[in-house]
Amino acid sequence: MQAIYPGSFDPFTNGHLDIVERALKVVDRLVIAVLNNTSKKGLLNLEQRIEIIYEVLKKYGDRIEVESFSGLLVDFCQSKNTHVVIRGLRAVSDFDYEHAIFLMNRKMYPDFETLFFMSSSDNSFISSTIVKEVASLGGKVTDQVPEAVNRKLLEIYPDKK
Ligand code: PNS
């Protein structure tokens, strides 16, 4: 079975990595769908995000595909003939948002399903937003992001090393 793991991944964190690795124990293949959000200026551009995710997950070979998408997630799912999406849930606070998105997606695509993975406790506080803030202020995020992401963050904020 193939599933889609969508997100902004700006940047990809150890929380995302944990979800990918656990999802790969359940599904055969994952398409990591990186949101091309033109209205929000991210830290990393789309190409950088995609390149880094491929690098971090290269040991999984063709079980992983990384693609960008814009527009509705359900349209992207249909274009990939895939009706299963993976999402991580860190805390109860994620639930309301995820539930609303799930219900709306299902209205638009009745076969749509989401498999939720609970974040492991080490990762339950990590978010891309917090990682960006800490890195930009010179804090260490080596335990929160894969090595390739940390290298890129140090490249962006060189004076804070
Ligand atoms: O990593 P994020 O930012 O939590 O991911 C959110 C994402 C990309 C899954 C969500 O914003 C999304 O699916 N966006 C695509 C637009 C869409 O389909 N919106 C309708 C959902 S109701």
PDB file of C-alpha atoms and ligand atoms in Angstrom:
ATOM      1  CA  MET A   1       0.000   0.000   0.000  1.00  0.00           C
ATOM      2  CA  GLN A   2       1.122   3.530  -0.767  1.00  0.00           C
ATOM      3  CA  ALA A   3       0.325   6.509   1.459  1.00  0.00           C
ATOM      4  CA  ILE A   4       0.940  10.239   1.285  1.00  0.00           C
ATOM      5  CA  TYR A   5       2.593  12.170   4.112  1.00  0.00           C
ATOM      6  CA  PRO A   6       1.816  15.857   3.535  1.00  0.00           C
ATOM      7  CA  GLY A   7       3.236  18.856   5.329  1.00  0.00           C
ATOM      8  CA  SER A   8       5.211  22.061   5.133  1.00  0.00           C
ATOM      9  CA  PHE A   9       8.448  20.426   6.349  1.00  0.00           C
ATOM     10  CA  ASP A  10      10.131  23.813   6.839  1.00  0.00           C
ATOM     11  CA  PRO A  11      12.362  22.232   8.021  1.00  0.00           C
ATOM     12  CA  PHE A  12      11.990  18.449   8.304  1.00  0.00           C
ATOM     13  CA  THR A  13      12.462  17.543  12.007  1.00  0.00           C
ATOM     14  CA  ASN A  14      13.166  14.405  14.015  1.00  0.00           C
ATOM     15  CA  GLY A  15       9.436  14.412  14.766  1.00  0.00           C
ATOM     16  CA  HIS A  16       8.724  14.028  11.034  1.00  0.00           C
ATOM     17  CA  LEU A  17      11.459  11.396  10.754  1.00  0.00           C
ATOM     18  CA  ASP A  18       9.904   9.367  13.568  1.00  0.00           C
ATOM     19  CA  ILE A  19       6.507   9.411  11.829  1.00  0.00           C
ATOM     20  CA  VAL A  20       8.052   8.414   8.458  1.00  0.00           C
ATOM     21  CA  GLU A  21       9.999   5.515   9.961  1.00  0.00           C
ATOM     22  CA  ARG A  22       6.999   4.169  11.832  1.00  0.00           C
ATOM     23  CA  ALA A  23       4.680   4.636   8.856  1.00  0.00           C
ATOM     24  CA  LEU A  24       7.114   2.619   6.718  1.00  0.00           C
ATOM     25  CA  LYS A  25       6.476  -0.330   9.046  1.00  0.00           C
ATOM     26  CA  VAL A  26       2.825  -0.175   8.042  1.00  0.00           C
ATOM     27  CA  VAL A  27       2.823   0.941   4.403  1.00  0.00           C
ATOM     28  CA  ASP A  28       5.070  -0.145   1.524  1.00  0.00           C
ATOM     29  CA  ARG A  29       5.685   3.267   0.043  1.00  0.00           C
ATOM     30  CA  LEU A  30       5.393   6.874   1.158  1.00  0.00           C
ATOM     31  CA  VAL A  31       5.005   9.916  -1.018  1.00  0.00           C
ATOM     32  CA  ILE A  32       6.159  12.893   1.017  1.00  0.00           C
ATOM     33  CA  ALA A  33       4.111  15.803  -0.256  1.00  0.00           C
ATOM     34  CA  VAL A  34       5.747  19.150   0.454  1.00  0.00           C
ATOM     35  CA  LEU A  35       3.268  22.015   0.429  1.00  0.00           C
ATOM     36  CA  ASN A  36       4.151  24.752  -2.041  1.00  0.00           C
ATOM     37  CA  ASN A  37       2.686  27.599  -0.047  1.00  0.00           C
ATOM     38  CA  THR A  38       3.141  30.745  -2.104  1.00  0.00           C
ATOM     39  CA  SER A  39       1.439  32.959   0.486  1.00  0.00           C
ATOM     40  CA  LYS A  40       3.883  32.080   3.275  1.00  0.00           C
ATOM     41  CA  LYS A  41       7.560  32.853   2.965  1.00  0.00           C
ATOM     42  CA  GLY A  42       9.343  29.939   4.536  1.00  0.00           C
ATOM     43  CA  LEU A  43      12.891  29.579   5.744  1.00  0.00           C
ATOM     44  CA  LEU A  44      13.832  26.992   3.137  1.00  0.00           C
ATOM     45  CA  ASN A  45      12.605  27.110  -0.425  1.00  0.00           C
ATOM     46  CA  LEU A  46      10.783  24.176  -1.933  1.00  0.00           C
ATOM     47  CA  GLU A  47      13.847  22.741  -3.700  1.00  0.00           C
ATOM     48  CA  GLN A  48      15.920  22.865  -0.504  1.00  0.00           C
ATOM     49  CA  ARG A  49      13.194  21.127   1.501  1.00  0.00           C
ATOM     50  CA  ILE A  50      12.827  18.368  -1.091  1.00  0.00           C
ATOM     51  CA  GLU A  51      16.581  17.861  -1.438  1.00  0.00           C
ATOM     52  CA  ILE A  52      17.084  17.612   2.328  1.00  0.00           C
ATOM     53  CA  ILE A  53      14.227  15.127   2.794  1.00  0.00           C
ATOM     54  CA  TYR A  54      15.669  12.917   0.040  1.00  0.00           C
ATOM     55  CA  GLU A  55      19.068  13.092   1.699  1.00  0.00           C
ATOM     56  CA  VAL A  56      17.717  12.216   5.157  1.00  0.00           C
ATOM     57  CA  LEU A  57      15.666   9.307   3.807  1.00  0.00           C
ATOM     58  CA  LYS A  58      18.036   8.023   1.136  1.00  0.00           C
ATOM     59  CA  LYS A  59      18.486   4.664   2.859  1.00  0.00           C
ATOM     60  CA  TYR A  60      14.836   3.849   2.094  1.00  0.00           C
ATOM     61  CA  GLY A  61      15.470   4.057  -1.671  1.00  0.00           C
ATOM     62  CA  ASP A  62      12.388   3.926  -3.836  1.00  0.00           C
ATOM     63  CA  ARG A  63      10.065   3.311  -0.887  1.00  0.00           C
ATOM     64  CA  ILE A  64      10.203   7.107  -0.584  1.00  0.00           C
ATOM     65  CA  GLU A  65       9.251   9.710  -3.132  1.00  0.00           C
ATOM     66  CA  VAL A  66       9.321  13.413  -2.356  1.00  0.00           C
ATOM     67  CA  GLU A  67       7.138  15.763  -4.368  1.00  0.00           C
ATOM     68  CA  SER A  68       5.771  19.233  -4.027  1.00  0.00           C
ATOM     69  CA  PHE A  69       2.088  19.975  -4.259  1.00  0.00           C
ATOM     70  CA  SER A  70      -0.054  23.058  -4.376  1.00  0.00           C
ATOM     71  CA  GLY A  71      -3.819  23.370  -4.197  1.00  0.00           C
ATOM     72  CA  LEU A  72      -5.955  20.843  -2.398  1.00  0.00           C
ATOM     73  CA  LEU A  73      -4.417  17.807  -0.761  1.00  0.00           C
ATOM     74  CA  VAL A  74      -7.337  15.656  -1.953  1.00  0.00           C
ATOM     75  CA  ASP A  75      -6.590  16.625  -5.573  1.00  0.00           C
ATOM     76  CA  PHE A  76      -2.967  15.646  -5.118  1.00  0.00           C
ATOM     77  CA  CYS A  77      -4.062  12.334  -3.547  1.00  0.00           C
ATOM     78  CA  GLN A  78      -6.330  11.606  -6.469  1.00  0.00           C
ATOM     79  CA  SER A  79      -3.596  12.456  -8.965  1.00  0.00           C
ATOM     80  CA  LYS A  80      -1.442   9.824  -7.242  1.00  0.00           C
ATOM     81  CA  ASN A  81      -4.308   7.286  -7.033  1.00  0.00           C
ATOM     82  CA  THR A  82      -3.787   7.214  -3.286  1.00  0.00           C
ATOM     83  CA  HIS A  83      -6.487   7.602  -0.675  1.00  0.00           C
ATOM     84  CA  VAL A  84      -4.478   7.162   2.514  1.00  0.00           C
ATOM     85  CA  VAL A  85      -2.727  10.052   4.223  1.00  0.00           C
ATOM     86  CA  ILE A  86      -0.373   9.893   7.202  1.00  0.00           C
ATOM     87  CA  ARG A  87      -0.332  12.567   9.902  1.00  0.00           C
ATOM     88  CA  GLY A  88       1.397  12.822  13.242  1.00  0.00           C
ATOM     89  CA  LEU A  89      -0.412  13.866  16.411  1.00  0.00           C
ATOM     90  CA  ARG A  90       1.792  15.416  19.057  1.00  0.00           C
ATOM     91  CA  ALA A  91      -0.722  16.420  21.674  1.00  0.00           C
ATOM     92  CA  VAL A  92      -4.426  16.912  22.241  1.00  0.00           C
ATOM     93  CA  SER A  93      -3.969  20.432  20.910  1.00  0.00           C
ATOM     94  CA  ASP A  94      -3.287  19.017  17.413  1.00  0.00           C
ATOM     95  CA  PHE A  95      -6.507  17.035  17.434  1.00  0.00           C
ATOM     96  CA  ASP A  96      -9.124  19.717  16.683  1.00  0.00           C
ATOM     97  CA  TYR A  97      -7.262  21.017  13.639  1.00  0.00           C
ATOM     98  CA  GLU A  98      -6.532  17.540  12.290  1.00  0.00           C
ATOM     99  CA  HIS A  99     -10.100  16.423  12.872  1.00  0.00           C
ATOM    100  CA  ALA A 100     -11.518  19.409  10.977  1.00  0.00           C
ATOM    101  CA  ILE A 101      -9.131  18.884   8.037  1.00  0.00           C
ATOM    102  CA  PHE A 102      -9.934  15.182   7.978  1.00  0.00           C
ATOM    103  CA  LEU A 103     -13.703  15.767   7.889  1.00  0.00           C
ATOM    104  CA  MET A 104     -13.406  18.392   5.170  1.00  0.00           C
ATOM    105  CA  ASN A 105     -11.105  16.226   3.067  1.00  0.00           C
ATOM    106  CA  ARG A 106     -13.535  13.344   3.395  1.00  0.00           C
ATOM    107  CA  LYS A 107     -16.408  15.529   2.216  1.00  0.00           C
ATOM    108  CA  MET A 108     -14.424  16.294  -0.921  1.00  0.00           C
ATOM    109  CA  TYR A 109     -13.054  12.759  -1.395  1.00  0.00           C
ATOM    110  CA  PRO A 110     -15.300  10.157   0.268  1.00  0.00           C
ATOM    111  CA  ASP A 111     -12.697   7.352   0.139  1.00  0.00           C
ATOM    112  CA  PHE A 112     -10.155   9.538   1.902  1.00  0.00           C
ATOM    113  CA  GLU A 113      -8.575   8.099   5.065  1.00  0.00           C
ATOM    114  CA  THR A 114      -5.990   9.430   7.486  1.00  0.00           C
ATOM    115  CA  LEU A 115      -3.728   7.201   9.562  1.00  0.00           C
ATOM    116  CA  PHE A 116      -2.642   9.079  12.668  1.00  0.00           C
ATOM    117  CA  PHE A 117       0.576   8.247  14.443  1.00  0.00           C
ATOM    118  CA  MET A 118       1.097   9.509  17.969  1.00  0.00           C
ATOM    119  CA  SER A 119       4.461  11.218  18.305  1.00  0.00           C
ATOM    120  CA  SER A 120       6.873   9.471  20.611  1.00  0.00           C
ATOM    121  CA  SER A 121       7.467  11.332  23.856  1.00  0.00           C
ATOM    122  CA  ASP A 122      10.939  12.600  22.862  1.00  0.00           C
ATOM    123  CA  ASN A 123       9.451  14.283  19.829  1.00  0.00           C
ATOM    124  CA  SER A 124       6.118  15.464  21.133  1.00  0.00           C
ATOM    125  CA  PHE A 125       7.291  19.019  21.758  1.00  0.00           C
ATOM    126  CA  ILE A 126       9.177  19.503  18.484  1.00  0.00           C
ATOM    127  CA  SER A 127       7.757  21.747  15.793  1.00  0.00           C
ATOM    128  CA  SER A 128       9.405  23.293  12.743  1.00  0.00           C
ATOM    129  CA  THR A 129       8.418  26.716  14.099  1.00  0.00           C
ATOM    130  CA  ILE A 130      10.235  26.179  17.410  1.00  0.00           C
ATOM    131  CA  VAL A 131      13.278  24.719  15.650  1.00  0.00           C
ATOM    132  CA  LYS A 132      13.487  27.782  13.357  1.00  0.00           C
ATOM    133  CA  GLU A 133      13.155  30.207  16.238  1.00  0.00           C
ATOM    134  CA  VAL A 134      15.788  28.521  18.403  1.00  0.00           C
ATOM    135  CA  ALA A 135      18.236  28.130  15.493  1.00  0.00           C
ATOM    136  CA  SER A 136      17.773  31.748  14.425  1.00  0.00           C
ATOM    137  CA  LEU A 137      18.605  32.911  17.948  1.00  0.00           C
ATOM    138  CA  GLY A 138      21.751  30.806  18.157  1.00  0.00           C
ATOM    139  CA  GLY A 139      20.375  27.872  20.133  1.00  0.00           C
ATOM    140  CA  LYS A 140      21.339  24.284  19.517  1.00  0.00           C
ATOM    141  CA  VAL A 141      18.811  22.034  17.739  1.00  0.00           C
ATOM    142  CA  THR A 142      21.030  19.016  17.067  1.00  0.00           C
ATOM    143  CA  ASP A 143      18.723  16.714  19.042  1.00  0.00           C
ATOM    144  CA  GLN A 144      15.625  17.945  17.258  1.00  0.00           C
ATOM    145  CA  VAL A 145      16.594  17.730  13.580  1.00  0.00           C
ATOM    146  CA  PRO A 146      18.458  15.294  11.316  1.00  0.00           C
ATOM    147  CA  GLU A 147      22.119  16.107  10.644  1.00  0.00           C
ATOM    148  CA  ALA A 148      21.489  17.378   7.101  1.00  0.00           C
ATOM    149  CA  VAL A 149      18.919  19.861   8.421  1.00  0.00           C
ATOM    150  CA  ASN A 150      21.253  21.025  11.176  1.00  0.00           C
ATOM    151  CA  ARG A 151      23.994  21.655   8.589  1.00  0.00           C
ATOM    152  CA  LYS A 152      21.609  23.752   6.521  1.00  0.00           C
ATOM    153  CA  LEU A 153      20.480  25.735   9.577  1.00  0.00           C
ATOM    154  CA  LEU A 154      24.116  26.463  10.471  1.00  0.00           C
ATOM    155  CA  GLU A 155      24.665  27.627   6.884  1.00  0.00           C
ATOM    156  CA  ILE A 156      21.737  30.045   7.166  1.00  0.00           C
ATOM    157  CA  TYR A 157      22.696  31.345  10.607  1.00  0.00           C
ATOM    158  CA  PRO A 158      26.523  31.147  10.422  1.00  0.00           C
ATOM    159  CA  ASP A 159      27.260  33.907  12.919  1.00  0.00           C
ATOM    160  CA  LYS A 160      25.311  32.112  15.623  1.00  0.00           C
ATOM    161  CA  LYS A 161      27.445  28.935  15.705  1.00  0.00           C
TER     162      LYS A 161
HETATM  163  O1  PNS B   1       2.951  20.612   8.199  1.00  0.00           O
HETATM  164  P1  PNS B   1       1.618  21.286   8.209  1.00  0.00           P
HETATM  165  O2  PNS B   1       1.792  22.745   7.910  1.00  0.00           O
HETATM  166  O3  PNS B   1       0.860  21.016   9.477  1.00  0.00           O
HETATM  167  O4  PNS B   1       0.761  20.656   7.004  1.00  0.00           O
HETATM  168  C1  PNS B   1      -0.544  21.107   6.715  1.00  0.00           C
HETATM  169  C2  PNS B   1      -1.076  20.523   5.389  1.00  0.00           C
HETATM  170  C3  PNS B   1      -0.053  20.739   4.268  1.00  0.00           C
HETATM  171  C4  PNS B   1      -1.322  19.031   5.536  1.00  0.00           C
HETATM  172  C5  PNS B   1      -2.419  21.227   5.071  1.00  0.00           C
HETATM  173  O5  PNS B   1      -2.260  22.593   5.207  1.00  0.00           O
HETATM  174  C6  PNS B   1      -2.940  20.917   3.670  1.00  0.00           C
HETATM  175  O6  PNS B   1      -3.363  19.832   3.381  1.00  0.00           O
HETATM  176  N1  PNS B   1      -2.865  21.942   2.781  1.00  0.00           N
HETATM  177  C7  PNS B   1      -3.272  21.818   1.404  1.00  0.00           C
HETATM  178  C8  PNS B   1      -4.518  22.625   1.122  1.00  0.00           C
HETATM  179  C9  PNS B   1      -5.764  21.856   1.492  1.00  0.00           C
HETATM  180  O7  PNS B   1      -6.058  20.795   0.989  1.00  0.00           O
HETATM  181  N2  PNS B   1      -6.520  22.433   2.411  1.00  0.00           N
HETATM  182  C10 PNS B   1      -7.805  21.904   2.790  1.00  0.00           C
HETATM  183  C11 PNS B   1      -7.768  21.127   4.047  1.00  0.00           C
HETATM  184  S1  PNS B   1      -9.335  21.387   4.752  1.00  0.00           S
END
